PDB file of C-alpha atoms in Angstrom:
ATOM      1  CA  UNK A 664       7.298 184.736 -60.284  1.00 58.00           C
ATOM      2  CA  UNK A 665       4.424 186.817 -59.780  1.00 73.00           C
ATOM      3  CA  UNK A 666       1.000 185.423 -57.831  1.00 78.00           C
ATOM      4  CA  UNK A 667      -0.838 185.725 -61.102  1.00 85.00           C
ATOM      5  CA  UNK A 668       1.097 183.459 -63.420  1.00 88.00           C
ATOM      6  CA  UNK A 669       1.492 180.890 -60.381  1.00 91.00           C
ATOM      7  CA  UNK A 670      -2.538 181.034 -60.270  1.00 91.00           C
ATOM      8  CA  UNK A 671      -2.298 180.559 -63.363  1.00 92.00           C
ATOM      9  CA  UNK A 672      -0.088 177.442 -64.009  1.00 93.00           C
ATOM     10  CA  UNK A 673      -1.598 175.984 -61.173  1.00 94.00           C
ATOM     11  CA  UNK A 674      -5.174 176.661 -62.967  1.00 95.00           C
ATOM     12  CA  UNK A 675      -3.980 174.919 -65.847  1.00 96.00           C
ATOM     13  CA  UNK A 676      -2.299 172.324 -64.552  1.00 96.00           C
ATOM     14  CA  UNK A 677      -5.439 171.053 -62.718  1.00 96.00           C
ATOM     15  CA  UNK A 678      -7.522 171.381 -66.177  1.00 96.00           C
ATOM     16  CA  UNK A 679      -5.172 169.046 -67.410  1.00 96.00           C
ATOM     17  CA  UNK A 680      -5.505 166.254 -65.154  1.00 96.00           C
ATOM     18  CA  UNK A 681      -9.067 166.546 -65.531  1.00 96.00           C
ATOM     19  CA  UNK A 682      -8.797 166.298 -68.652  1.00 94.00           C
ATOM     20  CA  UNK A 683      -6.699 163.341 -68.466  1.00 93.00           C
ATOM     21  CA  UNK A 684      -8.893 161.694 -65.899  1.00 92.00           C
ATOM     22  CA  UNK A 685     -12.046 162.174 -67.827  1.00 91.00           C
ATOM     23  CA  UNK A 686     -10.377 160.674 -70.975  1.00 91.00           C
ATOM     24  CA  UNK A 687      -9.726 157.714 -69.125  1.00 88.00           C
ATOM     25  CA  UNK A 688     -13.251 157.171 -67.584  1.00 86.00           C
ATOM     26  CA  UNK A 689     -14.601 157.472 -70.849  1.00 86.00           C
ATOM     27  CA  UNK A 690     -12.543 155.170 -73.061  1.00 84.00           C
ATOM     28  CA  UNK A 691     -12.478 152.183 -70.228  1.00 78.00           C
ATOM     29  CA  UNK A 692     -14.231 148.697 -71.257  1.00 71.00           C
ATOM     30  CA  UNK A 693     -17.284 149.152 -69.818  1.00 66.00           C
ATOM     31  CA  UNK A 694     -18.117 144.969 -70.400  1.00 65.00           C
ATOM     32  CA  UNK A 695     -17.744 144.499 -66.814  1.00 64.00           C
ATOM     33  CA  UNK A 696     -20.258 147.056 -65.439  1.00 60.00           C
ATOM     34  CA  UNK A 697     -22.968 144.199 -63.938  1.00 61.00           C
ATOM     35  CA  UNK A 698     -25.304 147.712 -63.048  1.00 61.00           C
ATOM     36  CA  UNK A 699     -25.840 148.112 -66.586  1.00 57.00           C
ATOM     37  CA  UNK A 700     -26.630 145.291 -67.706  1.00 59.00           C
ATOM     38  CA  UNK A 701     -30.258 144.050 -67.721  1.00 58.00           C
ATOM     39  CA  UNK A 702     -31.543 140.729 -67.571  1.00 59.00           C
ATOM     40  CA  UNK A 703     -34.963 141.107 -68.997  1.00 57.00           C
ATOM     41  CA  UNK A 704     -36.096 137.199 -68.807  1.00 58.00           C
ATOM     42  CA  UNK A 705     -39.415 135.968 -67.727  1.00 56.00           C
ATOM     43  CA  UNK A 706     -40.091 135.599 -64.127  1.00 54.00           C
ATOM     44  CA  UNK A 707     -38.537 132.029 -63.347  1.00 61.00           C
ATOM     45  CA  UNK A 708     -41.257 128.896 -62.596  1.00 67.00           C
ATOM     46  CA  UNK A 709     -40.366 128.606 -58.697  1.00 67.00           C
ATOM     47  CA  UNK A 710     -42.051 131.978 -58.045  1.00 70.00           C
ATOM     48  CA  UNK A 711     -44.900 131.093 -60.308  1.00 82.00           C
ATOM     49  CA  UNK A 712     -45.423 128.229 -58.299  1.00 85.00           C
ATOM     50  CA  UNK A 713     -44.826 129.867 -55.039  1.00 86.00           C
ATOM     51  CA  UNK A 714     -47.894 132.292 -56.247  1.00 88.00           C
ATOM     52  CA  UNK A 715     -50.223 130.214 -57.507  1.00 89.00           C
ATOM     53  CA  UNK A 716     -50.059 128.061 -54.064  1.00 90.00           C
ATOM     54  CA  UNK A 717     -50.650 130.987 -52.259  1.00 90.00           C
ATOM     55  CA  UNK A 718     -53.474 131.904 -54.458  1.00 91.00           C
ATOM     56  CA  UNK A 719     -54.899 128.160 -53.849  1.00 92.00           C
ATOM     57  CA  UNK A 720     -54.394 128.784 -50.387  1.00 92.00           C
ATOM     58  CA  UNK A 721     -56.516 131.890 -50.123  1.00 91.00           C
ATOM     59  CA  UNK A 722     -58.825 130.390 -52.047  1.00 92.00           C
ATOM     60  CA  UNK A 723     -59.348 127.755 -49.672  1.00 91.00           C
ATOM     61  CA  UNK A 724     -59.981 130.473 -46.275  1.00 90.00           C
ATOM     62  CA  UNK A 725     -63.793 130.024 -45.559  1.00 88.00           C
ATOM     63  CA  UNK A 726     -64.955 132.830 -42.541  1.00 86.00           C
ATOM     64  CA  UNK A 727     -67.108 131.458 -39.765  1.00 87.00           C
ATOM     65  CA  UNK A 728     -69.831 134.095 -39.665  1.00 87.00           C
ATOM     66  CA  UNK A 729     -71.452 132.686 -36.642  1.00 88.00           C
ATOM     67  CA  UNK A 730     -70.178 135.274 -34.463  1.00 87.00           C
ATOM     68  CA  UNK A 731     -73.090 137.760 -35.636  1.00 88.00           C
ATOM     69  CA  UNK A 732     -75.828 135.260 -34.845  1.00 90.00           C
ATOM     70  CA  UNK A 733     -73.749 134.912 -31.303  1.00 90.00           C
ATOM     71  CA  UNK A 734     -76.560 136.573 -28.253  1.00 93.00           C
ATOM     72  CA  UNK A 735     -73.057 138.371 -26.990  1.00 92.00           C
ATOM     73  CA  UNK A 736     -72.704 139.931 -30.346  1.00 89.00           C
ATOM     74  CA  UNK A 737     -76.373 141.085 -30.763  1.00 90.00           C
ATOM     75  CA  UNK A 738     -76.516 142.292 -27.450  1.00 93.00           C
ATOM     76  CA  UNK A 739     -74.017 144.925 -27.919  1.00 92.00           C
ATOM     77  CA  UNK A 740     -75.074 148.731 -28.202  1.00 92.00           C
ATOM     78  CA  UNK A 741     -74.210 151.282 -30.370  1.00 91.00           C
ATOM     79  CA  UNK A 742     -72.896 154.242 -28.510  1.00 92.00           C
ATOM     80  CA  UNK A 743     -71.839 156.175 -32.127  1.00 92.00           C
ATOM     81  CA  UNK A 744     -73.060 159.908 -32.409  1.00 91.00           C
ATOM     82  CA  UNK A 745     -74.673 161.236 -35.817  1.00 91.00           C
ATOM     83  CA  UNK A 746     -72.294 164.101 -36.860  1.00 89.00           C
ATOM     84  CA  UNK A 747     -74.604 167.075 -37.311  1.00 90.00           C
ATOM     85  CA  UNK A 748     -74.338 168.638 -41.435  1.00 89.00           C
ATOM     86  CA  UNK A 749     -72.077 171.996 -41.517  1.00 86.00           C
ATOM     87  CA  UNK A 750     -73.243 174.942 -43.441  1.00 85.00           C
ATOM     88  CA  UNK A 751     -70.895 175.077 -45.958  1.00 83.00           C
ATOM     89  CA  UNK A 752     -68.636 178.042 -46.219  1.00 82.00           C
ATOM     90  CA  UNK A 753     -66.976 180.590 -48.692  1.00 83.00           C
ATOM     91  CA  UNK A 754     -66.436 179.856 -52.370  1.00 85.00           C
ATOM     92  CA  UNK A 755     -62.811 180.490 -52.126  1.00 87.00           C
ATOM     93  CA  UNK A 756     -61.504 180.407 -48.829  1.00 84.00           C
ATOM     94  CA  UNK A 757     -58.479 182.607 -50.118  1.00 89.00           C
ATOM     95  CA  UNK A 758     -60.204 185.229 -51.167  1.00 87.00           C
ATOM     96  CA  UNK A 759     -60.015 188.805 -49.253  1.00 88.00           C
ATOM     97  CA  UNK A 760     -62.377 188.684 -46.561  1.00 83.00           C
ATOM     98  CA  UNK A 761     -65.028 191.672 -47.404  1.00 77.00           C
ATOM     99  CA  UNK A 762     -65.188 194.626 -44.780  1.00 67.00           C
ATOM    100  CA  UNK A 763     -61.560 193.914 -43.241  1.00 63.00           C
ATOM    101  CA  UNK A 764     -59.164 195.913 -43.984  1.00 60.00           C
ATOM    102  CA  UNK A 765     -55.733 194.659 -45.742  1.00 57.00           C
ATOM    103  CA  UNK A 766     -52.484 196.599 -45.844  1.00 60.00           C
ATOM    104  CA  UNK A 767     -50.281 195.875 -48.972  1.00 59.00           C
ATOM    105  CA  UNK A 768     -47.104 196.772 -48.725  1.00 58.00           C
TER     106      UNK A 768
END
């Protein structure tokens, strides 16, 4: 036999069994396929509960702002530094700057 016909039986014979294989993927019961399957029910009670005692719970937190009356606290000193305004600058930064020269190729 000659390289080219063995090509090509071999060619074919793989079409055929992926063919085959493809048929049977297909046409399989697909009832068992748990990913699929969606269980759109209401969020069950336990969380509910579980997020509504949290909620209480936060509800409940009462901050102690006594700290900023505290002499330590108003003692402190602010060593921040005002950040000096900018002069803003082109309208389109991407533009061609004017007076240099650009090669375009």
């Amino acid at each position: 036999m000659k390289s080219n016909s063995k090509n090509l039986i071999i060619t074919i014979a793989i079409i055929i069994v992926i063919g085959v294989a493809g048929y049977y993927y297909t046409t399989r019961d697909r009832s068992s396929d748990q990913l699929l399957i969606s269980d759109f029910s209401t969020s069950s009670p336990a969380v509910d509960n579980d997020l509504l005692t949290a909620l209480r719970a936060l509800k409940q937190i009462r901050l102690d702002d006594s700290i900023f009356k505290n002499p330590v606290w108003t003692s402190l000193t602010d060593f921040s530094k005002t950040i000096p305004t900018e002069v803003p600058g082109r309208q389109n930064p991407f533009s061609p700057l004017s007076g240099v020269a650009t090669s375009t190729q």
